[in-house]
Amino acid sequence: MSITVVIGSQWGDEGKGKIIDVLSLMADFVVRFHGGNNAGHTVVNQYGKFPLHLIPCGIFAKKVKVCITNGVVLDLEVLVAEIELLKKAGFTLEGRLFISPRCHMILPYHKILDKLYEEAKGKAKTGTTGRGIGHVYADKVSYNGIRLFDLLNTAQFGEKLTIQLNIKNKIIQALGGEPIDKKEVEETFLEYFQKLEPYIKEPYPLLLQAIKENRSILFEGAHGVFLDNDWGTYPFVTASTVLSGGINASSGIPAKEIKEVVGVVKAYTTRVGTGSFPTELFDDDGEALRKEGNEFGTTTGRARRCGWFDAELVRFAVQINGFTKLALTKLDVLDTFSEIKLCTGYELNNKRVNYYDGDAVFLEKIKPVYKTMKGWKRSTRGITDFEKLPLQAKQYIKEVEKQVGAPVAYISTGPAREELIVR
Ligand code: GDP
Ligand code: IMO
Ligand code: MG
């Protein structure tokens, strides 16, 4: 039996989609357990290039069943569109996709409120993806959410929608927005429901049975550790628990069943949205990382902020998630650099400090300490054998391992499935 968890160890977009696509070839189940369509996971394989926001990236492996468990929040419009896109591309979803009726739904007011709150916060805005994520999770924890379960009963859905619209329309109007019409929402949601009904089935017993039968389950984390609601750079975070420990609450699977936790880590650092970023670059090197790495958001198309690898952050990610292995991605993006810097830790007033010692404001004050390494100035694109990597690339990988305290088991040398070194 094996349960493997894949977690983003920086601020998201580490290349989780690519790693999941590869690992799913050995899995029976692939599970999305938190977040929503704020995630954008890119898969590049023999079938094409797919930016997936909700459907687990294991869908391309024919024998894999994919699950969306209770911790995920669903925008039904996006979900229906993604299902249709995959069907058009020739993938069967019937009998392969299982969606928990416990999932909370993103309603139009969540998206409107996301936008209005961001505008009202002005300079202090989070830089959200505008998908209504913070607002749907806020409703979930404050007992105001509407779940897929409610759509199973039209009258129940209508009643809950009336109550919520009474509250939400007042807030929307107070913030200068237009009120929402109930009938329109009700009709469109019932249409979505008809399309989704064949897939709504609680995955919990399936996963429990899979564990009993020693099957292999892969959990697909979204976002990244530093966007975690508790341990990230609050308030510049997302609303869900990103950490491996969130799996129990978000899927029902006992934590003790998890055997392998893989941290996906980009060979440098990127971030979208606002918030502190100690190793961010504002010079030609930052521009080169953005250009070589094509660092533009999968979900919103925004230019990603770029900077050097931050071992202080990834060390913390290793510790808090209990990473057993790392998948180092986008090594090839560093190919053109003659010097590469790596942040080994932080200092404040000449004293060594840790990431967890302070908040987002503290992170603005710390000074990153760098180690400068020689670049390799040679293409590593598509290399599949560790021994074929340039000496300086091997030294860089070994330095990453030493600094963060976990072994690099996979090295990605390009976006495609086969551009990978397995050590
Ligand atoms: P995710 O959110 O963690 O799944 O990552 P995204 O898909 O948002 O962003 C990662 C981007 O990098 C995608 O465009 C991938 O196709 C691409 N990518 C993944 N691995 C590699 C790699 O090793 N090299 C290069 N050059 N691109 C990669
Ligand atoms: P994947 O899974 C990068 C960021 C947003 C914003 C903050 C809050 O593709 O790695 P939200 O819309 O969640 O309320 O926005 O979180 N964010 C991500 N950044 N990749 C992601 O997902 C992200 N999911 C959320 O940019 O700063
Ligand atoms: Mg992404």
Tab-separated table of C-alpha atoms and ligand atoms in Angstrom:
chain	number	residue	atom	x	y	z
A	1	MET	CA	0.000	0.000	0.000
A	2	SER	CA	1.286	3.444	-0.692
A	3	ILE	CA	-0.086	6.876	-0.151
A	4	THR	CA	2.022	9.638	-1.646
A	5	VAL	CA	1.361	13.301	-1.130
A	6	VAL	CA	2.681	16.007	-3.444
A	7	ILE	CA	2.948	19.493	-1.912
A	8	GLY	CA	4.160	22.812	-3.343
A	9	SER	CA	6.994	24.071	-1.154
A	10	GLN	CA	7.168	27.748	-2.109
A	11	TRP	CA	4.445	30.193	-3.236
A	12	GLY	CA	2.787	27.900	-5.783
A	13	ASP	CA	3.461	27.171	-9.467
A	14	GLU	CA	6.426	24.959	-8.627
A	15	GLY	CA	5.454	22.470	-11.346
A	16	LYS	CA	3.154	20.234	-9.288
A	17	GLY	CA	1.032	19.449	-12.360
A	18	LYS	CA	4.015	18.039	-14.217
A	19	ILE	CA	5.155	15.907	-11.255
A	20	ILE	CA	1.617	14.598	-10.622
A	21	ASP	CA	1.283	13.683	-14.301
A	22	VAL	CA	4.482	11.606	-14.060
A	23	LEU	CA	3.714	9.972	-10.696
A	24	SER	CA	0.118	9.195	-11.682
A	25	LEU	CA	1.438	6.594	-14.135
A	26	MET	CA	2.096	4.446	-11.046
A	27	ALA	CA	-1.104	5.358	-9.164
A	28	ASP	CA	-4.634	3.973	-8.895
A	29	PHE	CA	-6.199	7.156	-7.492
A	30	VAL	CA	-5.253	10.829	-7.762
A	31	VAL	CA	-6.972	13.171	-5.313
A	32	ARG	CA	-7.407	16.960	-5.131
A	33	PHE	CA	-8.140	17.693	-1.475
A	34	HIS	CA	-8.126	21.473	-0.987
A	35	GLY	CA	-8.299	24.844	-2.715
A	36	GLY	CA	-10.277	25.603	-5.833
A	37	ASN	CA	-9.769	27.040	-9.269
A	38	ASN	CA	-7.263	29.525	-7.875
A	39	ALA	CA	-4.913	26.629	-8.661
A	40	GLY	CA	-3.597	26.202	-12.199
A	41	HIS	CA	-1.649	22.998	-12.774
A	42	THR	CA	-0.036	22.560	-16.186
A	43	VAL	CA	0.427	19.130	-17.723
A	44	VAL	CA	2.423	18.657	-20.935
A	45	ASN	CA	2.357	15.121	-22.319
A	46	GLN	CA	1.739	13.215	-25.548
A	47	TYR	CA	-1.907	14.355	-25.530
A	48	GLY	CA	-1.085	18.072	-25.492
A	49	LYS	CA	-0.806	20.915	-22.995
A	50	PHE	CA	-3.527	21.173	-20.341
A	51	PRO	CA	-3.842	23.870	-17.676
A	52	LEU	CA	-6.088	22.166	-15.101
A	53	HIS	CA	-7.776	24.103	-12.328
A	54	LEU	CA	-9.994	21.524	-10.623
A	55	ILE	CA	-9.743	18.087	-12.235
A	56	PRO	CA	-6.787	16.151	-10.757
A	57	CYS	CA	-3.776	15.936	-13.101
A	58	GLY	CA	-3.886	12.126	-12.946
A	59	ILE	CA	-6.769	12.104	-15.439
A	60	PHE	CA	-4.383	11.369	-18.337
A	61	ALA	CA	-3.312	8.003	-16.928
A	62	LYS	CA	-6.011	5.695	-18.279
A	63	LYS	CA	-6.334	3.344	-15.284
A	64	VAL	CA	-6.402	6.153	-12.731
A	65	LYS	CA	-9.578	7.223	-10.936
A	66	VAL	CA	-9.651	10.841	-9.839
A	67	CYS	CA	-11.341	12.286	-6.756
A	68	ILE	CA	-12.260	15.755	-5.586
A	69	THR	CA	-12.729	15.520	-1.836
A	70	ASN	CA	-14.610	17.599	0.706
A	71	GLY	CA	-11.815	20.165	1.266
A	72	VAL	CA	-12.095	21.498	-2.288
A	73	VAL	CA	-14.289	24.495	-3.129
A	74	LEU	CA	-16.003	24.316	-6.494
A	75	ASP	CA	-16.841	26.860	-9.141
A	76	LEU	CA	-19.351	24.737	-11.061
A	77	GLU	CA	-19.017	26.760	-14.249
A	78	VAL	CA	-15.265	26.084	-14.356
A	79	LEU	CA	-15.728	22.452	-13.390
A	80	VAL	CA	-18.304	21.816	-16.128
A	81	ALA	CA	-16.078	23.560	-18.708
A	82	GLU	CA	-13.055	21.494	-17.663
A	83	ILE	CA	-15.007	18.251	-17.887
A	84	GLU	CA	-16.229	19.189	-21.355
A	85	LEU	CA	-12.731	20.145	-22.503
A	86	LEU	CA	-11.329	16.786	-21.367
A	87	LYS	CA	-14.206	14.872	-22.955
A	88	LYS	CA	-13.596	16.691	-26.249
A	89	ALA	CA	-9.926	15.721	-26.017
A	90	GLY	CA	-11.082	12.093	-25.814
A	91	PHE	CA	-10.812	11.280	-22.103
A	92	THR	CA	-13.503	9.252	-20.396
A	93	LEU	CA	-14.682	10.647	-17.087
A	94	GLU	CA	-17.709	8.452	-16.353
A	95	GLY	CA	-16.786	5.969	-13.654
A	96	ARG	CA	-13.439	7.731	-13.212
A	97	LEU	CA	-14.311	11.066	-11.615
A	98	PHE	CA	-15.772	11.197	-8.087
A	99	ILE	CA	-16.769	14.473	-6.474
A	100	SER	CA	-17.686	14.764	-2.813
A	101	PRO	CA	-21.153	16.222	-2.154
A	102	ARG	CA	-19.509	17.824	0.900
A	103	CYS	CA	-17.673	20.287	-1.377
A	104	HIS	CA	-18.712	23.888	-0.867
A	105	MET	CA	-19.776	25.807	-3.947
A	106	ILE	CA	-18.464	29.162	-5.056
A	107	LEU	CA	-21.504	31.331	-5.730
A	108	PRO	CA	-21.515	34.518	-7.811
A	109	TYR	CA	-21.492	36.663	-4.656
A	110	HIS	CA	-18.205	35.104	-3.503
A	111	LYS	CA	-16.480	36.336	-6.648
A	112	ILE	CA	-18.099	39.773	-6.444
A	113	LEU	CA	-17.126	40.145	-2.788
A	114	ASP	CA	-13.557	39.029	-3.556
A	115	LYS	CA	-13.271	41.885	-6.063
A	116	LEU	CA	-15.024	44.477	-3.877
A	117	TYR	CA	-12.905	43.638	-0.790
A	118	GLU	CA	-9.690	43.822	-2.799
A	119	GLU	CA	-10.724	47.240	-4.134
A	120	ALA	CA	-11.703	48.452	-0.658
A	121	LYS	CA	-8.364	47.315	0.782
A	122	GLY	CA	-6.487	49.392	-1.805
A	123	LYS	CA	-2.709	49.138	-1.342
A	124	ALA	CA	-3.158	46.493	1.355
A	125	LYS	CA	-4.875	44.099	-1.059
A	126	THR	CA	-3.832	40.439	-1.136
A	127	GLY	CA	-3.652	40.222	-4.915
A	128	THR	CA	-6.087	37.300	-5.005
A	129	THR	CA	-6.926	35.393	-8.158
A	130	GLY	CA	-10.436	36.896	-7.924
A	131	ARG	CA	-12.040	33.459	-7.841
A	132	GLY	CA	-13.959	34.024	-4.585
A	133	ILE	CA	-11.786	31.588	-2.644
A	134	GLY	CA	-11.385	33.510	0.622
A	135	HIS	CA	-15.103	34.273	0.710
A	136	VAL	CA	-16.339	30.742	0.096
A	137	TYR	CA	-14.056	29.353	2.823
A	138	ALA	CA	-15.160	32.173	5.155
A	139	ASP	CA	-18.769	31.085	4.587
A	140	LYS	CA	-17.789	27.468	5.190
A	141	VAL	CA	-16.244	28.124	8.613
A	142	SER	CA	-18.965	30.571	9.636
A	143	TYR	CA	-21.781	28.094	8.779
A	144	ASN	CA	-23.031	30.068	5.805
A	145	GLY	CA	-21.824	27.788	3.044
A	146	ILE	CA	-23.887	26.005	0.408
A	147	ARG	CA	-22.653	22.548	-0.555
A	148	LEU	CA	-23.267	20.168	-3.426
A	149	PHE	CA	-25.423	18.228	-0.948
A	150	ASP	CA	-27.837	21.168	-1.020
A	151	LEU	CA	-28.178	20.968	-4.791
A	152	LEU	CA	-29.431	17.389	-4.438
A	153	ASN	CA	-32.580	18.951	-2.995
A	154	THR	CA	-33.847	21.876	-5.082
A	155	ALA	CA	-36.033	23.331	-2.328
A	156	GLN	CA	-33.193	23.198	0.207
A	157	PHE	CA	-30.870	24.940	-2.249
A	158	GLY	CA	-33.477	27.662	-2.879
A	159	GLU	CA	-33.985	28.280	0.846
A	160	LYS	CA	-30.296	28.577	1.596
A	161	LEU	CA	-29.733	30.805	-1.411
A	162	THR	CA	-32.523	33.166	-0.271
A	163	ILE	CA	-30.959	33.536	3.179
A	164	GLN	CA	-27.477	34.122	1.790
A	165	LEU	CA	-28.625	36.581	-0.862
A	166	ASN	CA	-30.451	38.586	1.826
A	167	ILE	CA	-27.157	38.958	3.658
A	168	LYS	CA	-24.762	39.173	0.736
A	169	ASN	CA	-26.734	41.653	-1.368
A	170	LYS	CA	-26.689	44.112	1.562
A	171	ILE	CA	-22.901	43.882	1.821
A	172	ILE	CA	-22.454	44.060	-1.947
A	173	GLN	CA	-24.592	47.187	-2.211
A	174	ALA	CA	-22.847	48.817	0.761
A	175	LEU	CA	-19.552	48.320	-1.071
A	176	GLY	CA	-20.955	49.841	-4.272
A	177	GLY	CA	-21.798	46.640	-6.158
A	178	GLU	CA	-24.929	45.457	-7.957
A	179	PRO	CA	-27.286	43.052	-6.130
A	180	ILE	CA	-27.645	39.497	-7.433
A	181	ASP	CA	-30.890	38.055	-8.796
A	182	LYS	CA	-31.903	34.778	-7.166
A	183	LYS	CA	-33.798	33.272	-10.081
A	184	GLU	CA	-30.884	33.548	-12.454
A	185	VAL	CA	-28.475	31.887	-10.009
A	186	GLU	CA	-30.951	29.136	-9.202
A	187	GLU	CA	-31.521	28.317	-12.856
A	188	THR	CA	-27.865	28.216	-13.868
A	189	PHE	CA	-26.886	26.142	-10.832
A	190	LEU	CA	-29.593	23.583	-11.537
A	191	GLU	CA	-28.275	23.342	-15.110
A	192	TYR	CA	-24.723	22.747	-13.839
A	193	PHE	CA	-26.046	20.178	-11.417
A	194	GLN	CA	-27.634	18.145	-14.197
A	195	LYS	CA	-24.284	17.976	-15.968
A	196	LEU	CA	-22.402	17.096	-12.789
A	197	GLU	CA	-24.801	14.631	-11.185
A	198	PRO	CA	-23.158	11.513	-12.684
A	199	TYR	CA	-19.904	12.383	-10.928
A	200	ILE	CA	-21.215	13.355	-7.493
A	201	LYS	CA	-20.387	10.470	-5.200
A	202	GLU	CA	-18.563	10.612	-1.860
A	203	PRO	CA	-14.972	9.419	-2.529
A	204	TYR	CA	-14.328	8.528	1.141
A	205	PRO	CA	-15.476	4.873	1.012
A	206	LEU	CA	-13.645	4.366	-2.306
A	207	LEU	CA	-10.401	5.621	-0.826
A	208	LEU	CA	-10.910	3.583	2.348
A	209	GLN	CA	-11.425	0.473	0.234
A	210	ALA	CA	-8.376	1.354	-1.865
A	211	ILE	CA	-6.245	1.470	1.279
A	212	LYS	CA	-7.573	-1.947	2.321
A	213	GLU	CA	-6.693	-3.348	-1.112
A	214	ASN	CA	-3.155	-1.928	-0.955
A	215	ARG	CA	-3.755	0.369	-3.876
A	216	SER	CA	-1.667	3.393	-4.619
A	217	ILE	CA	-3.154	6.830	-3.889
A	218	LEU	CA	-1.601	10.130	-4.897
A	219	PHE	CA	-2.734	13.348	-3.213
A	220	GLU	CA	-2.326	16.425	-5.401
A	221	GLY	CA	-1.570	19.483	-3.299
A	222	ALA	CA	-2.378	22.932	-4.648
A	223	HIS	CA	-0.721	26.357	-4.069
A	224	GLY	CA	2.364	26.260	-1.834
A	225	VAL	CA	3.413	26.156	1.832
A	226	PHE	CA	3.880	29.935	2.080
A	227	LEU	CA	0.293	30.468	0.936
A	228	ASP	CA	-0.981	28.248	3.774
A	229	ASN	CA	-3.593	30.033	5.869
A	230	ASP	CA	-1.789	29.352	9.176
A	231	TRP	CA	1.881	29.028	8.305
A	232	GLY	CA	2.178	31.180	5.184
A	233	THR	CA	2.960	34.879	4.936
A	234	TYR	CA	-0.424	35.917	6.395
A	235	PRO	CA	-2.421	37.911	5.288
A	236	PHE	CA	-0.852	37.373	1.857
A	237	VAL	CA	-1.972	33.762	1.717
A	238	THR	CA	-4.831	31.643	0.472
A	239	ALA	CA	-7.740	30.329	2.537
A	240	SER	CA	-7.069	26.595	2.750
A	241	THR	CA	-4.627	24.365	4.582
A	242	VAL	CA	-1.902	23.612	2.079
A	243	LEU	CA	0.207	21.380	4.343
A	244	SER	CA	0.323	17.576	4.204
A	245	GLY	CA	-1.363	17.525	7.634
A	246	GLY	CA	-4.525	18.976	6.087
A	247	ILE	CA	-5.265	15.725	4.311
A	248	ASN	CA	-7.132	14.100	7.175
A	249	ALA	CA	-9.734	16.853	7.524
A	250	SER	CA	-9.898	17.533	3.800
A	251	SER	CA	-10.384	13.954	2.610
A	252	GLY	CA	-11.051	11.730	5.606
A	253	ILE	CA	-7.874	9.686	5.149
A	254	PRO	CA	-6.027	9.089	8.442
A	255	ALA	CA	-2.635	10.839	8.597
A	256	LYS	CA	-0.925	7.615	9.667
A	257	GLU	CA	-1.607	6.060	6.258
A	258	ILE	CA	0.640	8.598	4.502
A	259	LYS	CA	4.009	7.060	3.687
A	260	GLU	CA	5.646	9.420	1.237
A	261	VAL	CA	5.506	13.222	1.114
A	262	VAL	CA	7.088	14.782	-1.958
A	263	GLY	CA	7.857	18.500	-1.895
A	264	VAL	CA	7.861	20.130	-5.303
A	265	VAL	CA	10.425	22.888	-5.375
A	266	LYS	CA	11.373	25.240	-8.191
A	267	ALA	CA	15.147	25.709	-8.699
A	268	TYR	CA	14.541	29.413	-7.955
A	269	THR	CA	11.558	31.228	-6.368
A	270	THR	CA	8.439	32.873	-7.778
A	271	ARG	CA	5.354	34.478	-6.323
A	272	VAL	CA	2.137	35.966	-7.765
A	273	GLY	CA	0.147	38.585	-5.905
A	274	THR	CA	1.323	40.858	-3.084
A	275	GLY	CA	3.293	40.028	0.065
A	276	SER	CA	6.855	39.709	1.278
A	277	PHE	CA	9.424	37.873	-0.822
A	278	PRO	CA	12.930	38.116	0.700
A	279	THR	CA	14.923	36.921	-2.338
A	280	GLU	CA	12.929	38.824	-4.971
A	281	LEU	CA	15.016	40.297	-7.795
A	282	PHE	CA	14.250	43.614	-9.454
A	283	ASP	CA	17.182	43.532	-11.878
A	284	ASP	CA	18.168	41.825	-15.143
A	285	ASP	CA	18.526	38.470	-13.377
A	286	GLY	CA	14.886	38.656	-12.250
A	287	GLU	CA	13.827	39.566	-15.764
A	288	ALA	CA	15.882	36.671	-17.172
A	289	LEU	CA	14.219	34.186	-14.788
A	290	ARG	CA	10.781	35.439	-15.839
A	291	LYS	CA	11.665	35.213	-19.534
A	292	GLU	CA	13.515	31.859	-19.475
A	293	GLY	CA	10.978	30.327	-17.094
A	294	ASN	CA	7.980	31.830	-18.908
A	295	GLU	CA	6.782	32.978	-15.503
A	296	PHE	CA	3.246	34.137	-16.222
A	297	GLY	CA	0.311	32.820	-14.191
A	298	THR	CA	-1.548	29.702	-15.365
A	299	THR	CA	-4.762	31.003	-13.797
A	300	THR	CA	-4.672	34.788	-14.218
A	301	GLY	CA	-1.849	35.360	-16.721
A	302	ARG	CA	-0.184	37.805	-14.297
A	303	ALA	CA	3.622	38.172	-14.500
A	304	ARG	CA	5.129	36.188	-11.620
A	305	ARG	CA	7.640	37.916	-9.349
A	306	CYS	CA	10.982	36.089	-9.536
A	307	GLY	CA	13.972	35.645	-7.217
A	308	TRP	CA	16.758	33.308	-6.115
A	309	PHE	CA	16.211	29.988	-4.369
A	310	ASP	CA	15.414	30.503	-0.698
A	311	ALA	CA	16.673	27.591	1.403
A	312	GLU	CA	15.349	29.153	4.618
A	313	LEU	CA	11.810	28.786	3.253
A	314	VAL	CA	12.228	25.334	1.756
A	315	ARG	CA	13.948	24.035	4.934
A	316	PHE	CA	10.848	25.090	6.853
A	317	ALA	CA	8.618	23.458	4.209
A	318	VAL	CA	10.588	20.210	4.583
A	319	GLN	CA	10.198	20.247	8.352
A	320	ILE	CA	6.535	21.190	8.625
A	321	ASN	CA	5.337	18.724	5.969
A	322	GLY	CA	7.762	15.934	6.768
A	323	PHE	CA	8.968	15.783	3.161
A	324	THR	CA	10.616	12.439	2.456
A	325	LYS	CA	11.727	13.500	-1.029
A	326	LEU	CA	11.972	16.574	-3.196
A	327	ALA	CA	11.163	17.082	-6.860
A	328	LEU	CA	13.353	19.927	-8.111
A	329	THR	CA	11.780	21.571	-11.163
A	330	LYS	CA	12.806	24.046	-13.852
A	331	LEU	CA	16.534	23.394	-13.468
A	332	ASP	CA	16.863	24.182	-17.196
A	333	VAL	CA	15.709	27.760	-16.563
A	334	LEU	CA	19.052	28.428	-14.822
A	335	ASP	CA	21.061	27.257	-17.869
A	336	THR	CA	22.049	30.747	-19.065
A	337	PHE	CA	23.291	32.184	-15.761
A	338	SER	CA	27.046	32.523	-15.145
A	339	GLU	CA	26.428	32.944	-11.389
A	340	ILE	CA	23.544	31.600	-9.347
A	341	LYS	CA	22.739	32.743	-5.837
A	342	LEU	CA	21.122	30.679	-3.144
A	343	CYS	CA	19.800	32.146	0.108
A	344	THR	CA	21.088	30.027	3.010
A	345	GLY	CA	19.286	31.864	5.826
A	346	TYR	CA	18.078	35.192	7.197
A	347	GLU	CA	19.702	37.794	9.437
A	348	LEU	CA	18.175	40.615	11.446
A	349	ASN	CA	20.508	43.088	13.191
A	350	ASN	CA	23.412	40.744	12.389
A	351	LYS	CA	21.754	37.843	14.194
A	352	ARG	CA	20.509	34.669	12.530
A	353	VAL	CA	16.702	34.460	12.527
A	354	ASN	CA	14.236	31.888	11.217
A	355	TYR	CA	11.243	32.224	8.912
A	356	TYR	CA	8.830	31.295	11.700
A	357	ASP	CA	10.145	33.953	14.126
A	358	GLY	CA	7.927	36.678	12.724
A	359	ASP	CA	5.122	37.754	10.457
A	360	ALA	CA	4.957	39.232	6.958
A	361	VAL	CA	6.172	42.623	8.251
A	362	PHE	CA	9.182	40.931	9.902
A	363	LEU	CA	10.006	39.266	6.581
A	364	GLU	CA	10.268	42.714	4.975
A	365	LYS	CA	13.005	43.608	7.480
A	366	ILE	CA	15.237	40.533	7.397
A	367	LYS	CA	18.356	40.330	5.236
A	368	PRO	CA	18.843	37.202	3.151
A	369	VAL	CA	22.342	35.689	3.377
A	370	TYR	CA	23.546	34.372	0.006
A	371	LYS	CA	25.965	31.772	-1.179
A	372	THR	CA	27.093	32.409	-4.771
A	373	MET	CA	27.557	29.383	-6.976
A	374	LYS	CA	29.014	29.014	-10.444
A	375	GLY	CA	26.527	28.555	-13.252
A	376	TRP	CA	26.926	25.846	-15.894
A	377	LYS	CA	26.156	27.891	-19.027
A	378	ARG	CA	25.067	24.806	-20.929
A	379	SER	CA	21.692	23.378	-21.850
A	380	THR	CA	20.245	20.835	-19.437
A	381	ARG	CA	16.912	20.790	-21.278
A	382	GLY	CA	15.519	17.291	-21.574
A	383	ILE	CA	18.394	15.520	-19.766
A	384	THR	CA	17.154	12.279	-18.161
A	385	ASP	CA	20.363	10.962	-16.589
A	386	PHE	CA	21.848	12.644	-13.499
A	387	GLU	CA	25.369	11.788	-14.599
A	388	LYS	CA	24.862	13.734	-17.835
A	389	LEU	CA	24.231	16.996	-15.972
A	390	PRO	CA	27.050	19.572	-15.996
A	391	LEU	CA	29.252	19.437	-12.879
A	392	GLN	CA	28.037	22.830	-11.612
A	393	ALA	CA	24.389	21.746	-11.935
A	394	LYS	CA	25.111	18.649	-9.838
A	395	GLN	CA	26.875	20.852	-7.279
A	396	TYR	CA	23.872	23.178	-7.166
A	397	ILE	CA	21.475	20.272	-6.565
A	398	LYS	CA	23.710	18.852	-3.831
A	399	GLU	CA	23.882	22.277	-2.178
A	400	VAL	CA	20.060	22.485	-2.223
A	401	GLU	CA	19.854	19.069	-0.536
A	402	LYS	CA	22.427	20.042	2.095
A	403	GLN	CA	20.734	23.350	2.850
A	404	VAL	CA	17.151	22.111	3.119
A	405	GLY	CA	17.740	18.662	4.613
A	406	ALA	CA	15.883	16.413	2.156
A	407	PRO	CA	16.997	14.326	-0.829
A	408	VAL	CA	16.202	15.435	-4.384
A	409	ALA	CA	14.663	12.339	-5.962
A	410	TYR	CA	13.324	13.909	-9.160
A	411	ILE	CA	14.852	16.650	-11.299
A	412	SER	CA	12.704	18.227	-13.977
A	413	THR	CA	14.561	19.546	-17.021
A	414	GLY	CA	11.631	20.745	-19.133
A	415	PRO	CA	7.821	20.990	-19.067
A	416	ALA	CA	7.140	17.682	-20.813
A	417	ARG	CA	6.465	14.387	-19.029
A	418	GLU	CA	9.651	12.702	-20.274
A	419	GLU	CA	11.963	15.624	-19.413
A	420	LEU	CA	12.798	14.200	-16.014
A	421	ILE	CA	15.669	12.652	-14.067
A	422	VAL	CA	14.688	9.985	-11.541
A	423	ARG	CA	17.480	9.346	-9.047
B	1	GDP	P1	1.817	24.182	-10.641
B	1	GDP	O1	0.764	25.160	-10.277
B	1	GDP	O2	2.745	23.882	-9.506
B	1	GDP	O3	1.285	22.935	-11.272
B	1	GDP	O4	2.724	24.900	-11.756
B	1	GDP	P2	2.183	25.710	-13.035
B	1	GDP	O5	1.690	24.752	-14.026
B	1	GDP	O6	1.288	26.821	-12.626
B	1	GDP	O7	3.528	26.403	-13.509
B	1	GDP	C1	4.658	25.672	-13.839
B	1	GDP	C2	5.052	26.010	-15.287
B	1	GDP	O8	6.351	25.519	-15.549
B	1	GDP	C3	4.157	25.334	-16.314
B	1	GDP	O9	4.071	26.169	-17.438
B	1	GDP	C4	4.922	24.050	-16.650
B	1	GDP	O10	4.608	23.558	-17.954
B	1	GDP	C5	6.334	24.529	-16.582
B	1	GDP	N1	7.336	23.519	-16.147
B	1	GDP	C6	7.193	22.506	-15.267
B	1	GDP	N2	8.369	21.875	-15.086
B	1	GDP	C7	9.264	22.498	-15.872
B	1	GDP	C8	10.667	22.343	-16.095
B	1	GDP	O11	11.336	21.492	-15.525
B	1	GDP	N3	11.258	23.203	-16.980
B	1	GDP	C9	10.564	24.194	-17.617
B	1	GDP	N4	11.233	24.978	-18.444
B	1	GDP	N5	9.251	24.370	-17.430
B	1	GDP	C10	8.615	23.553	-16.553
B	2	IMO	P1	-1.101	26.616	-7.863
B	2	IMO	O1	-1.836	25.424	-7.317
B	2	IMO	C1	0.244	30.768	-7.242
B	2	IMO	C2	-2.119	33.203	-4.471
B	2	IMO	C3	-2.736	34.382	-5.204
B	2	IMO	C4	-2.766	35.399	-4.075
B	2	IMO	C5	-3.104	34.543	-2.861
B	2	IMO	C6	-4.586	34.560	-2.475
B	2	IMO	O2	-1.282	26.845	-9.306
B	2	IMO	O3	0.329	26.616	-7.411
B	2	IMO	P2	-6.699	33.449	-3.617
B	2	IMO	O4	-7.284	33.639	-4.976
B	2	IMO	O5	-6.276	32.054	-3.312
B	2	IMO	O6	-7.573	34.028	-2.544
B	2	IMO	O7	-5.376	34.367	-3.633
B	2	IMO	O8	-2.736	33.215	-3.200
B	2	IMO	N1	-2.376	31.871	-5.073
B	2	IMO	C7	-1.536	31.258	-5.902
B	2	IMO	N2	-0.365	31.654	-6.437
B	2	IMO	N3	-0.224	29.527	-7.524
B	2	IMO	C8	-1.381	29.100	-6.972
B	2	IMO	O9	-1.860	27.851	-7.136
B	2	IMO	C9	-2.110	29.988	-6.145
B	2	IMO	N4	-3.267	29.884	-5.474
B	2	IMO	C10	-3.407	31.038	-4.822
B	2	IMO	O10	-1.930	34.806	-6.277
B	2	IMO	O11	-1.472	35.929	-3.858
B	3	MG	MG	-0.025	26.968	-10.936
